[in-house]
mmCIF file of C-alpha atoms in Angstrom:
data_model
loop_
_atom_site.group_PDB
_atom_site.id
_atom_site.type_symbol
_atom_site.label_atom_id
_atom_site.label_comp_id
_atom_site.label_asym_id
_atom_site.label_seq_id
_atom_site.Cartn_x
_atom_site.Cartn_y
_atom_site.Cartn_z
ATOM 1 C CA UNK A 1 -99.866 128.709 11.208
ATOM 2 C CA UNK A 2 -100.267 125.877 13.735
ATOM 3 C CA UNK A 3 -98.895 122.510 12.774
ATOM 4 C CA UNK A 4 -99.081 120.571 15.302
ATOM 5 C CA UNK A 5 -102.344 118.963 14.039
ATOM 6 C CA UNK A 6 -99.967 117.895 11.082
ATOM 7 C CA UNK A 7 -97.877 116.061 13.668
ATOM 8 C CA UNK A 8 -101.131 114.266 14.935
ATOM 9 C CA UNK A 9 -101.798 113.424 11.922
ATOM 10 C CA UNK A 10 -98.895 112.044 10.860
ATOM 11 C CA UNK A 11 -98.257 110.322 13.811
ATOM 12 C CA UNK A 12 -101.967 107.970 13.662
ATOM 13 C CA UNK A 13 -101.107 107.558 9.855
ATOM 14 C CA UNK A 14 -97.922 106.019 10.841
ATOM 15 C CA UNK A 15 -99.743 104.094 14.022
ATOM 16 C CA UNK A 16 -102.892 103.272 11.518
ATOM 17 C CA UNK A 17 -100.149 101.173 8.930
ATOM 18 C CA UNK A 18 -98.921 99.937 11.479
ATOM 19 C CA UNK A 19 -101.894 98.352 12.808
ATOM 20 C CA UNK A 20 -103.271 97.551 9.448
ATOM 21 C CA UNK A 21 -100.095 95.485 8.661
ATOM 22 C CA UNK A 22 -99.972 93.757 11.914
ATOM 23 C CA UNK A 23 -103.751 92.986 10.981
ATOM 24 C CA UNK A 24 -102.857 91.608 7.620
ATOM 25 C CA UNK A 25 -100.361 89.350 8.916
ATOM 26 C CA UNK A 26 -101.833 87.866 11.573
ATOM 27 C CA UNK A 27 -104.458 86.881 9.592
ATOM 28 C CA UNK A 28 -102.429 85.738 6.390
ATOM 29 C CA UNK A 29 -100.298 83.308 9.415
ATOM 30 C CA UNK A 30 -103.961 81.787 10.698
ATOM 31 C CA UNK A 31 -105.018 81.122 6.600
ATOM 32 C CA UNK A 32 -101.320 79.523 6.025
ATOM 33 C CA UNK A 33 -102.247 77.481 9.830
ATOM 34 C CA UNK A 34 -105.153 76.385 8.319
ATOM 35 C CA UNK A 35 -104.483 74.998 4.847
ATOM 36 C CA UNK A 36 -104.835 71.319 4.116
ATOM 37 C CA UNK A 37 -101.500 70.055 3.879
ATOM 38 C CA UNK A 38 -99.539 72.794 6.314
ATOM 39 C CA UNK A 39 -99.712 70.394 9.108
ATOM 40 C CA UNK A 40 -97.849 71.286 12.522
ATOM 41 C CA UNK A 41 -98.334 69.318 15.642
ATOM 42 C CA UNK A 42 -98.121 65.285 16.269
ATOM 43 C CA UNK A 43 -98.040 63.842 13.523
ATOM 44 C CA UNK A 44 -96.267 66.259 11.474
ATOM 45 C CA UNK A 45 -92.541 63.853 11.350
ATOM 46 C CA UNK A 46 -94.362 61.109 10.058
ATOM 47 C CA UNK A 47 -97.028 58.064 11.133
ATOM 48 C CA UNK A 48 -94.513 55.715 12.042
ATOM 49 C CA UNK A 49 -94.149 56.605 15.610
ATOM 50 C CA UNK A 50 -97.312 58.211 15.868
ATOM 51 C CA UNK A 51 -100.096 57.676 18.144
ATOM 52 C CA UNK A 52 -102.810 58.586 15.827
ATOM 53 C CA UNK A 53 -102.216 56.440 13.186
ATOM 54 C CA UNK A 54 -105.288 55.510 11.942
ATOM 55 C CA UNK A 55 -105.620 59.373 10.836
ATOM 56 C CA UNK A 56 -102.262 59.984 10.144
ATOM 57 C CA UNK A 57 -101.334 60.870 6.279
ATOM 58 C CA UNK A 58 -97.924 61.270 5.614
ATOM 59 C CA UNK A 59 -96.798 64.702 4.652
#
């Protein structure tokens, strides 16, 4: 019996998770990016020194 259609199929199961997980985290790092309070950027230190202040909150 043939199995190299066994090794093709193993091989895009392994390539398929793979993908899928990359997927899945990409997307759970752009939810955590975008969540009120997770901020990252210019005024992430702190208002005191920065030049958005009038829509800076404190972390």
């Amino acid at each position: 019996m043939n199995a190299g259609w066994l090794d093709w199929a193993g091989a895009v199961l392994i390539v398929g998770i793979a993908v899928l997980w990359l997927v899945l985290r990409i997307r759970r790092n752009r939810m955590r990016s975008r969540a009120p309070g997770n901020k990252s950027g210019t005024c992430a230190a702190g208002c005191a020194d920065c030049p958005y202040a009038q829509g800076c909150k404190p972390p």
